[in-house]
Short mmCIF file of N, CA and C in Angstrom, two decimals:
data_model
loop_
_atom_site.label_atom_id
_atom_site.label_comp_id
_atom_site.label_asym_id
_atom_site.label_seq_id
_atom_site.Cartn_x
_atom_site.Cartn_y
_atom_site.Cartn_z
N MET G 332 14.71 9.36 -3.30
CA MET G 332 13.36 8.98 -2.94
C MET G 332 12.50 10.24 -2.80
N GLN G 333 11.44 10.36 -3.57
CA GLN G 333 10.57 11.53 -3.50
C GLN G 333 9.45 11.28 -2.49
N LEU G 334 9.30 12.23 -1.56
CA LEU G 334 8.26 12.14 -0.54
C LEU G 334 7.46 13.42 -0.52
N ASP G 335 6.15 13.30 -0.74
CA ASP G 335 5.26 14.45 -0.73
C ASP G 335 4.52 14.48 0.61
N TRP G 336 4.77 15.52 1.39
CA TRP G 336 4.16 15.66 2.72
C TRP G 336 2.92 16.52 2.59
N ILE G 337 1.77 15.97 2.89
CA ILE G 337 0.50 16.66 2.68
C ILE G 337 -0.28 16.70 4.00
N ARG G 338 -0.69 17.91 4.37
CA ARG G 338 -1.53 18.02 5.56
C ARG G 338 -2.98 17.68 5.19
N HIS G 339 -3.66 17.02 6.09
CA HIS G 339 -5.06 16.60 5.86
C HIS G 339 -5.97 17.79 5.56
N GLY G 340 -7.15 17.49 5.03
CA GLY G 340 -8.15 18.51 4.76
C GLY G 340 -8.77 19.07 6.04
N GLU G 341 -9.56 20.11 5.86
CA GLU G 341 -10.14 20.83 6.99
C GLU G 341 -11.14 20.00 7.79
N VAL G 342 -11.05 20.11 9.12
CA VAL G 342 -12.04 19.54 10.03
C VAL G 342 -12.61 20.69 10.87
N PRO G 343 -13.76 20.49 11.54
CA PRO G 343 -14.38 21.58 12.29
C PRO G 343 -13.44 22.25 13.29
N GLY G 344 -12.63 21.47 13.99
CA GLY G 344 -11.73 22.04 14.98
C GLY G 344 -10.70 22.98 14.39
N ASN G 345 -10.31 22.77 13.14
CA ASN G 345 -9.36 23.67 12.50
C ASN G 345 -9.94 25.07 12.36
N ARG G 346 -11.21 25.13 12.01
CA ARG G 346 -11.87 26.44 11.85
C ARG G 346 -11.87 27.23 13.14
N GLU G 347 -11.98 26.53 14.25
CA GLU G 347 -12.05 27.19 15.55
C GLU G 347 -10.67 27.26 16.22
N ARG G 348 -9.63 26.91 15.46
CA ARG G 348 -8.24 26.96 15.94
C ARG G 348 -8.07 26.17 17.25
N ARG G 349 -8.66 24.98 17.27
CA ARG G 349 -8.54 24.11 18.43
C ARG G 349 -7.32 23.20 18.30
N TYR G 350 -6.85 22.71 19.45
CA TYR G 350 -5.79 21.71 19.47
C TYR G 350 -6.45 20.36 19.21
N VAL G 351 -6.45 19.96 17.95
CA VAL G 351 -7.11 18.71 17.55
C VAL G 351 -6.04 17.63 17.46
N GLY G 352 -5.99 16.79 18.45
CA GLY G 352 -5.03 15.70 18.47
C GLY G 352 -5.72 14.37 18.27
N SER G 353 -6.18 13.78 19.38
CA SER G 353 -6.82 12.46 19.32
C SER G 353 -8.30 12.52 18.97
N THR G 354 -8.89 13.72 19.01
CA THR G 354 -10.31 13.84 18.67
C THR G 354 -10.53 13.42 17.23
N GLU G 355 -11.47 12.51 17.02
CA GLU G 355 -11.74 12.02 15.68
C GLU G 355 -12.86 12.84 15.04
N GLU G 356 -12.52 13.58 14.01
CA GLU G 356 -13.49 14.39 13.28
C GLU G 356 -13.38 14.09 11.80
N PRO G 357 -14.49 14.02 11.09
CA PRO G 357 -14.43 13.89 9.64
C PRO G 357 -14.14 15.24 9.01
N LEU G 358 -13.77 15.24 7.77
CA LEU G 358 -13.55 16.50 7.05
C LEU G 358 -14.86 17.27 6.96
N THR G 359 -14.76 18.58 6.96
CA THR G 359 -15.94 19.42 6.72
C THR G 359 -16.35 19.26 5.26
N PRO G 360 -17.60 19.63 4.92
CA PRO G 360 -17.99 19.60 3.50
C PRO G 360 -17.05 20.42 2.62
N GLU G 361 -16.58 21.55 3.15
CA GLU G 361 -15.63 22.37 2.39
C GLU G 361 -14.30 21.66 2.23
N GLY G 362 -13.89 20.95 3.29
CA GLY G 362 -12.64 20.20 3.21
C GLY G 362 -12.71 19.09 2.19
N ILE G 363 -13.86 18.42 2.10
CA ILE G 363 -14.05 17.37 1.11
C ILE G 363 -14.02 17.96 -0.30
N ARG G 364 -14.72 19.08 -0.48
CA ARG G 364 -14.75 19.71 -1.81
C ARG G 364 -13.36 20.14 -2.24
N ALA G 365 -12.60 20.72 -1.31
CA ALA G 365 -11.25 21.18 -1.64
C ALA G 365 -10.35 20.02 -2.03
N ALA G 366 -10.47 18.91 -1.31
CA ALA G 366 -9.66 17.75 -1.63
C ALA G 366 -10.05 17.16 -2.99
N ARG G 367 -11.36 17.10 -3.25
CA ARG G 367 -11.83 16.54 -4.52
C ARG G 367 -11.45 17.41 -5.71
N ALA G 368 -11.21 18.70 -5.46
CA ALA G 368 -10.83 19.60 -6.55
C ALA G 368 -9.38 19.40 -6.99
N LEU G 369 -8.62 18.69 -6.19
CA LEU G 369 -7.22 18.44 -6.51
C LEU G 369 -7.09 17.17 -7.34
N HIS G 370 -6.09 17.15 -8.19
CA HIS G 370 -5.82 15.98 -9.01
C HIS G 370 -4.32 15.68 -8.94
N PRO G 371 -3.90 15.14 -7.80
CA PRO G 371 -2.46 14.98 -7.57
C PRO G 371 -1.84 13.85 -8.39
N VAL G 372 -0.54 13.98 -8.58
CA VAL G 372 0.21 12.90 -9.20
C VAL G 372 0.12 11.68 -8.29
N GLN G 373 0.02 10.51 -8.87
CA GLN G 373 -0.14 9.29 -8.07
C GLN G 373 1.23 8.74 -7.65
N PRO G 374 1.48 8.66 -6.35
CA PRO G 374 2.71 8.04 -5.87
C PRO G 374 2.59 6.52 -5.95
N GLU G 375 3.67 5.86 -5.61
CA GLU G 375 3.65 4.40 -5.59
C GLU G 375 3.05 3.84 -4.30
N MET G 376 3.11 4.64 -3.23
CA MET G 376 2.60 4.21 -1.94
C MET G 376 2.15 5.44 -1.16
N VAL G 377 1.14 5.27 -0.31
CA VAL G 377 0.64 6.36 0.53
C VAL G 377 0.70 5.93 1.99
N PHE G 378 1.33 6.76 2.81
CA PHE G 378 1.37 6.53 4.25
C PHE G 378 0.47 7.55 4.93
N VAL G 379 -0.24 7.12 5.98
CA VAL G 379 -1.15 8.01 6.68
C VAL G 379 -1.03 7.86 8.18
N SER G 380 -1.42 8.91 8.87
CA SER G 380 -1.67 8.85 10.30
C SER G 380 -2.89 7.96 10.52
N PRO G 381 -3.03 7.36 11.70
CA PRO G 381 -4.22 6.55 11.96
C PRO G 381 -5.49 7.37 12.13
N ARG G 382 -5.41 8.68 12.24
CA ARG G 382 -6.58 9.51 12.49
C ARG G 382 -7.49 9.59 11.26
N LEU G 383 -8.80 9.64 11.52
CA LEU G 383 -9.80 9.64 10.47
C LEU G 383 -9.56 10.73 9.43
N ARG G 384 -9.20 11.93 9.86
CA ARG G 384 -9.06 13.04 8.93
C ARG G 384 -7.95 12.80 7.89
N CYS G 385 -6.92 12.09 8.30
CA CYS G 385 -5.84 11.78 7.36
C CYS G 385 -6.24 10.63 6.43
N ARG G 386 -6.86 9.62 6.99
CA ARG G 386 -7.29 8.49 6.16
C ARG G 386 -8.33 8.94 5.13
N GLN G 387 -9.25 9.81 5.56
CA GLN G 387 -10.28 10.29 4.65
C GLN G 387 -9.66 11.14 3.53
N THR G 388 -8.72 11.99 3.87
CA THR G 388 -8.05 12.81 2.87
C THR G 388 -7.31 11.94 1.86
N ALA G 389 -6.59 10.93 2.35
CA ALA G 389 -5.85 10.04 1.45
C ALA G 389 -6.77 9.28 0.51
N GLU G 390 -7.91 8.86 1.01
CA GLU G 390 -8.86 8.13 0.16
C GLU G 390 -9.39 9.01 -0.96
N ILE G 391 -9.57 10.29 -0.69
CA ILE G 391 -10.04 11.22 -1.71
C ILE G 391 -8.94 11.51 -2.73
N LEU G 392 -7.74 11.78 -2.24
CA LEU G 392 -6.64 12.17 -3.13
C LEU G 392 -6.10 11.00 -3.94
N TYR G 393 -6.07 9.81 -3.33
CA TYR G 393 -5.45 8.65 -3.97
C TYR G 393 -6.39 7.45 -3.92
N PRO G 394 -7.50 7.50 -4.63
CA PRO G 394 -8.51 6.45 -4.52
C PRO G 394 -8.05 5.07 -4.97
N GLY G 395 -7.00 5.01 -5.75
CA GLY G 395 -6.54 3.71 -6.24
C GLY G 395 -5.51 3.04 -5.36
N LEU G 396 -5.14 3.68 -4.25
CA LEU G 396 -4.09 3.13 -3.40
C LEU G 396 -4.60 2.87 -1.99
N GLU G 397 -4.25 1.73 -1.44
CA GLU G 397 -4.61 1.39 -0.07
C GLU G 397 -3.60 2.05 0.88
N PRO G 398 -4.02 2.99 1.72
CA PRO G 398 -3.07 3.67 2.60
C PRO G 398 -2.42 2.73 3.60
N VAL G 399 -1.16 2.97 3.87
CA VAL G 399 -0.43 2.24 4.90
C VAL G 399 -0.43 3.11 6.15
N VAL G 400 -1.02 2.62 7.22
CA VAL G 400 -1.13 3.39 8.46
C VAL G 400 0.17 3.31 9.24
N ILE G 401 0.69 4.48 9.60
CA ILE G 401 1.86 4.58 10.46
C ILE G 401 1.38 5.21 11.77
N ARG G 402 1.25 4.42 12.80
CA ARG G 402 0.64 4.90 14.04
C ARG G 402 1.45 6.04 14.66
N GLU G 403 2.76 6.03 14.44
CA GLU G 403 3.61 7.07 15.03
C GLU G 403 3.38 8.44 14.39
N PHE G 404 2.69 8.48 13.26
CA PHE G 404 2.40 9.75 12.59
C PHE G 404 1.18 10.47 13.18
N ALA G 405 0.55 9.91 14.21
CA ALA G 405 -0.58 10.58 14.85
C ALA G 405 -0.15 11.94 15.37
N GLU G 406 -1.10 12.87 15.42
CA GLU G 406 -0.82 14.22 15.92
C GLU G 406 -0.34 14.15 17.37
N CYS G 407 0.26 15.23 17.82
CA CYS G 407 0.76 15.33 19.18
C CYS G 407 -0.34 15.06 20.20
N ASP G 408 0.03 14.48 21.33
CA ASP G 408 -0.89 14.28 22.44
C ASP G 408 -0.95 15.59 23.22
N PHE G 409 -2.06 16.32 23.07
CA PHE G 409 -2.21 17.62 23.70
C PHE G 409 -2.68 17.54 25.14
N GLY G 410 -2.88 16.34 25.65
CA GLY G 410 -3.24 16.18 27.05
C GLY G 410 -4.47 16.97 27.44
N ALA G 411 -4.35 17.76 28.51
CA ALA G 411 -5.48 18.53 29.03
C ALA G 411 -5.93 19.65 28.09
N PHE G 412 -5.11 19.96 27.08
CA PHE G 412 -5.48 21.02 26.14
C PHE G 412 -6.25 20.49 24.93
N GLU G 413 -6.47 19.18 24.89
CA GLU G 413 -7.14 18.57 23.74
C GLU G 413 -8.48 19.23 23.45
N TYR G 414 -8.65 19.61 22.20
CA TYR G 414 -9.84 20.22 21.63
C TYR G 414 -10.24 21.53 22.31
N ARG G 415 -9.28 22.22 22.87
CA ARG G 415 -9.51 23.56 23.39
C ARG G 415 -8.73 24.53 22.52
N ASN G 416 -9.09 25.80 22.58
CA ASN G 416 -8.34 26.79 21.80
C ASN G 416 -7.79 27.87 22.73
N TYR G 417 -7.03 28.79 22.13
CA TYR G 417 -6.33 29.76 22.96
C TYR G 417 -7.28 30.65 23.76
N ARG G 418 -8.47 30.92 23.21
CA ARG G 418 -9.42 31.75 23.95
C ARG G 418 -9.87 31.04 25.22
N GLU G 419 -10.11 29.74 25.12
CA GLU G 419 -10.55 28.98 26.28
C GLU G 419 -9.43 28.76 27.29
N LEU G 420 -8.19 28.81 26.82
CA LEU G 420 -7.05 28.53 27.69
C LEU G 420 -6.40 29.79 28.25
N THR G 421 -6.78 30.96 27.75
CA THR G 421 -6.21 32.21 28.24
C THR G 421 -6.44 32.34 29.75
N GLY G 422 -5.37 32.63 30.47
CA GLY G 422 -5.45 32.73 31.92
C GLY G 422 -5.11 31.45 32.65
N ASN G 423 -5.00 30.34 31.91
CA ASN G 423 -4.62 29.06 32.51
C ASN G 423 -3.11 29.08 32.73
N PRO G 424 -2.64 28.93 33.97
CA PRO G 424 -1.19 29.01 34.24
C PRO G 424 -0.39 27.93 33.52
N ASP G 425 -0.98 26.76 33.35
CA ASP G 425 -0.26 25.71 32.61
C ASP G 425 -0.09 26.08 31.15
N TYR G 426 -1.08 26.72 30.60
CA TYR G 426 -1.00 27.16 29.20
C TYR G 426 0.04 28.27 29.06
N GLN G 427 0.06 29.19 30.01
CA GLN G 427 1.04 30.27 29.96
C GLN G 427 2.46 29.72 30.09
N ALA G 428 2.62 28.71 30.95
CA ALA G 428 3.95 28.09 31.10
C ALA G 428 4.38 27.43 29.80
N TRP G 429 3.43 26.79 29.12
CA TRP G 429 3.75 26.16 27.83
C TRP G 429 4.15 27.20 26.80
N ILE G 430 3.43 28.32 26.75
CA ILE G 430 3.78 29.40 25.83
C ILE G 430 5.15 29.96 26.17
N ASP G 431 5.41 30.20 27.44
CA ASP G 431 6.68 30.78 27.87
C ASP G 431 7.86 29.87 27.53
N SER G 432 7.61 28.57 27.42
CA SER G 432 8.68 27.62 27.09
C SER G 432 8.96 27.57 25.59
N GLY G 433 8.20 28.34 24.81
CA GLY G 433 8.33 28.25 23.36
C GLY G 433 7.70 26.99 22.81
N GLY G 434 6.75 26.43 23.56
CA GLY G 434 6.07 25.22 23.12
C GLY G 434 6.91 23.96 23.28
N ARG G 435 7.89 23.98 24.16
CA ARG G 435 8.79 22.84 24.30
C ARG G 435 8.42 21.90 25.44
N ILE G 436 7.84 22.43 26.51
CA ILE G 436 7.52 21.55 27.64
C ILE G 436 6.29 20.72 27.31
N ALA G 437 6.05 19.71 28.13
CA ALA G 437 4.93 18.81 27.87
C ALA G 437 3.60 19.51 28.11
N PHE G 438 2.61 19.17 27.27
CA PHE G 438 1.25 19.55 27.58
C PHE G 438 0.86 18.80 28.85
N PRO G 439 0.08 19.40 29.75
CA PRO G 439 -0.31 18.68 30.97
C PRO G 439 -1.00 17.35 30.62
N GLY G 440 -0.37 16.26 31.03
CA GLY G 440 -0.90 14.95 30.73
C GLY G 440 -0.62 14.48 29.30
N GLY G 441 0.18 15.25 28.54
CA GLY G 441 0.47 14.90 27.15
C GLY G 441 1.97 14.82 26.88
N GLU G 442 2.33 15.03 25.62
CA GLU G 442 3.73 14.91 25.19
C GLU G 442 4.44 16.25 25.22
N ASP G 443 5.76 16.20 25.37
CA ASP G 443 6.55 17.39 25.10
C ASP G 443 7.05 17.31 23.66
N ARG G 444 7.63 18.40 23.18
CA ARG G 444 8.01 18.44 21.77
C ARG G 444 9.04 17.37 21.43
N ALA G 445 10.04 17.16 22.28
CA ALA G 445 11.08 16.18 21.99
C ALA G 445 10.49 14.78 21.86
N GLN G 446 9.57 14.41 22.76
CA GLN G 446 8.93 13.10 22.69
C GLN G 446 8.13 12.95 21.39
N PHE G 447 7.39 13.98 21.06
CA PHE G 447 6.59 13.97 19.85
C PHE G 447 7.47 13.81 18.62
N GLN G 448 8.56 14.55 18.58
CA GLN G 448 9.45 14.47 17.41
C GLN G 448 10.09 13.09 17.30
N GLU G 449 10.52 12.53 18.41
CA GLU G 449 11.14 11.20 18.35
C GLU G 449 10.14 10.16 17.87
N ARG G 450 8.90 10.27 18.31
CA ARG G 450 7.86 9.35 17.85
C ARG G 450 7.64 9.48 16.34
N CYS G 451 7.51 10.70 15.87
CA CYS G 451 7.29 10.91 14.43
C CYS G 451 8.47 10.43 13.61
N LEU G 452 9.68 10.66 14.10
CA LEU G 452 10.87 10.21 13.38
C LEU G 452 10.94 8.68 13.33
N ALA G 453 10.51 8.02 14.40
CA ALA G 453 10.47 6.56 14.40
C ALA G 453 9.51 6.07 13.32
N GLY G 454 8.37 6.72 13.20
CA GLY G 454 7.42 6.36 12.15
C GLY G 454 7.99 6.63 10.77
N PHE G 455 8.69 7.73 10.62
CA PHE G 455 9.30 8.06 9.34
C PHE G 455 10.32 7.00 8.93
N ARG G 456 11.15 6.60 9.88
CA ARG G 456 12.15 5.57 9.57
C ARG G 456 11.48 4.26 9.16
N ARG G 457 10.36 3.95 9.80
CA ARG G 457 9.63 2.73 9.44
C ARG G 457 9.06 2.84 8.03
N ALA G 458 8.54 4.01 7.67
CA ALA G 458 8.00 4.21 6.33
C ALA G 458 9.10 4.08 5.28
N VAL G 459 10.26 4.67 5.54
CA VAL G 459 11.38 4.58 4.61
C VAL G 459 11.83 3.13 4.45
N LYS G 460 11.84 2.39 5.54
CA LYS G 460 12.22 0.98 5.47
C LYS G 460 11.27 0.20 4.58
N ILE G 461 9.97 0.47 4.71
CA ILE G 461 8.97 -0.21 3.87
C ILE G 461 9.20 0.12 2.41
N LEU G 462 9.42 1.39 2.11
CA LEU G 462 9.67 1.79 0.72
C LEU G 462 10.92 1.12 0.17
N THR G 463 11.97 1.09 0.96
CA THR G 463 13.22 0.49 0.52
C THR G 463 13.05 -1.00 0.27
N GLU G 464 12.35 -1.68 1.17
CA GLU G 464 12.14 -3.12 1.02
C GLU G 464 11.34 -3.46 -0.23
N HIS G 465 10.46 -2.53 -0.64
CA HIS G 465 9.64 -2.75 -1.84
C HIS G 465 10.27 -2.15 -3.10
N GLY G 466 11.42 -1.53 -2.95
CA GLY G 466 12.10 -0.95 -4.10
C GLY G 466 11.34 0.22 -4.71
N LEU G 467 10.65 1.01 -3.88
CA LEU G 467 9.84 2.12 -4.36
C LEU G 467 10.58 3.45 -4.15
N SER G 468 10.24 4.44 -4.98
CA SER G 468 10.97 5.70 -4.93
C SER G 468 10.08 6.93 -4.82
N HIS G 469 8.77 6.75 -4.69
CA HIS G 469 7.88 7.91 -4.59
C HIS G 469 6.70 7.57 -3.70
N ALA G 470 6.53 8.35 -2.63
CA ALA G 470 5.43 8.13 -1.70
C ALA G 470 4.83 9.45 -1.26
N ALA G 471 3.57 9.38 -0.84
CA ALA G 471 2.90 10.52 -0.23
C ALA G 471 2.68 10.22 1.25
N MET G 472 2.85 11.25 2.07
CA MET G 472 2.63 11.16 3.51
C MET G 472 1.46 12.08 3.84
N VAL G 473 0.28 11.52 4.09
CA VAL G 473 -0.89 12.34 4.42
C VAL G 473 -1.01 12.34 5.93
N VAL G 474 -0.61 13.45 6.53
CA VAL G 474 -0.42 13.49 7.98
C VAL G 474 -0.97 14.81 8.54
N HIS G 475 -0.51 15.15 9.73
CA HIS G 475 -0.95 16.34 10.44
C HIS G 475 0.08 17.46 10.28
N GLY G 476 -0.38 18.67 10.51
CA GLY G 476 0.55 19.79 10.49
C GLY G 476 1.67 19.59 11.49
N GLY G 477 1.33 19.09 12.67
CA GLY G 477 2.34 18.86 13.70
C GLY G 477 3.35 17.80 13.29
N THR G 478 2.90 16.77 12.60
CA THR G 478 3.81 15.72 12.14
C THR G 478 4.81 16.28 11.15
N ILE G 479 4.33 17.11 10.23
CA ILE G 479 5.22 17.75 9.26
C ILE G 479 6.24 18.61 9.99
N MET G 480 5.78 19.41 10.94
CA MET G 480 6.68 20.27 11.71
C MET G 480 7.74 19.46 12.44
N ALA G 481 7.30 18.36 13.05
CA ALA G 481 8.21 17.53 13.85
C ALA G 481 9.33 16.94 13.01
N VAL G 482 8.97 16.38 11.86
CA VAL G 482 9.97 15.72 11.02
C VAL G 482 10.85 16.74 10.29
N MET G 483 10.22 17.75 9.72
CA MET G 483 11.00 18.71 8.93
C MET G 483 11.94 19.54 9.78
N ASP G 484 11.58 19.83 11.02
CA ASP G 484 12.49 20.55 11.91
C ASP G 484 13.79 19.78 12.10
N ARG G 485 13.69 18.46 12.14
CA ARG G 485 14.87 17.64 12.37
C ARG G 485 15.66 17.34 11.09
N LEU G 486 14.95 17.16 9.96
CA LEU G 486 15.61 16.61 8.77
C LEU G 486 15.67 17.55 7.58
N SER G 487 15.01 18.72 7.65
CA SER G 487 14.92 19.58 6.47
C SER G 487 16.28 20.15 6.06
N CYS G 488 16.46 20.25 4.76
CA CYS G 488 17.67 20.84 4.19
C CYS G 488 17.26 21.61 2.93
N PRO G 489 17.43 22.93 2.88
CA PRO G 489 17.92 23.81 3.95
C PRO G 489 16.99 23.80 5.15
N HIS G 490 17.60 23.99 6.33
CA HIS G 490 16.87 23.84 7.57
C HIS G 490 15.93 25.00 7.83
N ARG G 491 14.76 24.66 8.34
CA ARG G 491 13.83 25.62 8.92
C ARG G 491 13.45 25.11 10.29
N ASP G 492 13.22 26.04 11.22
CA ASP G 492 12.85 25.66 12.58
C ASP G 492 11.40 25.16 12.64
N TYR G 493 11.09 24.53 13.73
CA TYR G 493 9.80 23.86 13.97
C TYR G 493 8.59 24.69 13.52
N TYR G 494 8.44 25.89 14.05
CA TYR G 494 7.24 26.67 13.77
C TYR G 494 7.23 27.27 12.37
N GLU G 495 8.36 27.28 11.70
CA GLU G 495 8.39 27.76 10.33
C GLU G 495 7.74 26.77 9.36
N TRP G 496 7.44 25.57 9.85
CA TRP G 496 6.80 24.55 9.01
C TRP G 496 5.28 24.50 9.20
N GLN G 497 4.73 25.46 9.94
CA GLN G 497 3.28 25.51 10.06
C GLN G 497 2.66 25.70 8.67
N CYS G 498 1.56 25.01 8.42
CA CYS G 498 0.96 25.08 7.08
C CYS G 498 -0.55 24.89 7.17
N GLY G 499 -1.23 25.29 6.12
CA GLY G 499 -2.68 25.17 6.06
C GLY G 499 -3.12 23.78 5.62
N ASN G 500 -4.41 23.56 5.68
CA ASN G 500 -4.96 22.28 5.24
C ASN G 500 -4.68 22.07 3.76
N LEU G 501 -4.30 20.83 3.42
CA LEU G 501 -3.98 20.39 2.05
C LEU G 501 -2.71 21.01 1.50
N ALA G 502 -1.94 21.71 2.35
CA ALA G 502 -0.64 22.20 1.90
C ALA G 502 0.28 21.01 1.67
N CYS G 503 1.26 21.21 0.80
CA CYS G 503 2.18 20.11 0.47
C CYS G 503 3.61 20.61 0.42
N PHE G 504 4.52 19.78 0.92
CA PHE G 504 5.95 20.01 0.78
C PHE G 504 6.51 18.83 -0.01
N MET G 505 7.06 19.12 -1.18
CA MET G 505 7.67 18.07 -2.00
C MET G 505 9.15 17.98 -1.62
N THR G 506 9.59 16.80 -1.25
CA THR G 506 10.95 16.62 -0.76
C THR G 506 11.63 15.43 -1.45
N MET G 507 12.94 15.46 -1.40
CA MET G 507 13.76 14.31 -1.80
C MET G 507 14.52 13.85 -0.56
N TYR G 508 14.41 12.56 -0.25
CA TYR G 508 15.11 12.02 0.91
C TYR G 508 16.40 11.37 0.46
N GLU G 509 17.50 11.94 0.89
CA GLU G 509 18.82 11.43 0.53
C GLU G 509 19.77 11.61 1.71
N ASN G 510 20.54 10.58 2.02
CA ASN G 510 21.59 10.66 3.04
C ASN G 510 21.08 11.20 4.38
N GLY G 511 19.88 10.80 4.76
CA GLY G 511 19.34 11.20 6.04
C GLY G 511 18.73 12.58 6.09
N ASN G 512 18.66 13.27 4.95
CA ASN G 512 18.09 14.61 4.90
C ASN G 512 16.87 14.65 4.00
N LEU G 513 15.95 15.56 4.31
CA LEU G 513 14.81 15.83 3.44
C LEU G 513 15.07 17.15 2.73
N TYR G 514 15.45 17.06 1.47
CA TYR G 514 15.72 18.26 0.68
C TYR G 514 14.40 18.74 0.11
N TRP G 515 13.88 19.83 0.65
CA TRP G 515 12.59 20.32 0.19
C TRP G 515 12.81 21.30 -0.95
N GLN G 516 12.12 21.03 -2.05
CA GLN G 516 12.35 21.77 -3.29
C GLN G 516 11.11 22.43 -3.84
N LYS G 517 9.97 22.13 -3.25
CA LYS G 517 8.74 22.76 -3.71
C LYS G 517 7.76 22.83 -2.57
N GLN G 518 7.11 23.99 -2.42
CA GLN G 518 6.12 24.16 -1.38
C GLN G 518 4.89 24.79 -2.01
N GLY G 519 3.74 24.29 -1.68
CA GLY G 519 2.53 24.87 -2.21
C GLY G 519 1.35 23.96 -1.99
N SER G 520 0.44 23.94 -2.94
CA SER G 520 -0.72 23.07 -2.83
C SER G 520 -0.32 21.64 -3.17
N THR G 521 -1.24 20.73 -2.96
CA THR G 521 -0.98 19.33 -3.27
C THR G 521 -0.55 19.21 -4.73
N PRO G 522 0.53 18.47 -5.02
CA PRO G 522 1.09 18.44 -6.37
C PRO G 522 0.13 17.89 -7.41
N LYS G 523 0.12 18.55 -8.56
CA LYS G 523 -0.69 18.10 -9.70
C LYS G 523 0.12 17.13 -10.54
N ALA G 524 -0.55 16.49 -11.48
CA ALA G 524 0.09 15.46 -12.29
C ALA G 524 1.25 16.00 -13.12
N ASP G 525 1.24 17.31 -13.43
CA ASP G 525 2.32 17.85 -14.26
C ASP G 525 3.44 18.47 -13.44
N ASP G 526 3.36 18.36 -12.11
CA ASP G 526 4.42 18.90 -11.25
C ASP G 526 5.59 17.92 -11.18
N THR G 527 6.78 18.47 -11.09
CA THR G 527 7.96 17.64 -10.84
C THR G 527 8.78 18.31 -9.74
N VAL G 528 9.44 17.51 -8.94
CA VAL G 528 10.28 18.06 -7.89
C VAL G 528 11.37 18.89 -8.53
N GLY G 529 11.56 20.09 -8.01
CA GLY G 529 12.58 20.97 -8.55
C GLY G 529 12.03 22.07 -9.42
N LYS G 530 10.75 21.94 -9.84
CA LYS G 530 10.15 23.01 -10.64
C LYS G 530 9.97 24.26 -9.81
#
C-alpha cells in the first residue's frame, strides 16, 4: 500500500514559528501559489486532518477527490502554548520544563507526546482500514508536520526518531505500508506524476 505523507501549505503562523495547533488559519498567498505550482500524481483516496490548512491544501493538490477527514490527524494540542512562539515563551518555567523533557511532557493544558502519538496512530489505523475495505492501494495523507512526526517515529523503517521527521510546508514522504511498518523510500517535494516509489 503506497502512502504519500504531505505537510500542508504555509500559513501565517508558520512564518512566525508559532505553535499552530487548533488555530484555524487559511494558507498564505505564497502557500497557495506553491501548492498550485505542484502537479502531484493522483492517489485513489485522500485523507486529511480536520484543520482548514490541510483541507485547503488537499483541495488544491487533488481537486478531483473528496478528502476523507480523519479527526485524529489534527495537530497536537499545545494547550497554553497555542499560537505562541519561542520568543514569547522564553523565561516561562513551564516552557523550560517542556524543553528540558525533550518535548515529552504535556503542554500545560494540552497533550503529551505519547498521547498525541497514540491519537495519530488510531487515526492511521482507521485510514488503513478504510483503504483495505475499499480494496485501494494508494492514498495521500495531507496532514501536519507533527502528525507526520508522530506516526513515522513509531512506524518508520528504517527508523528515525521523532524530531528527525521535522519537515517544511508541502514536504512529502513517500512510503509503502507493509506488515505494520512504513517503509519510506523517497523524501522531497510533493510527488509529481512521473515519480514512483523507490526512485
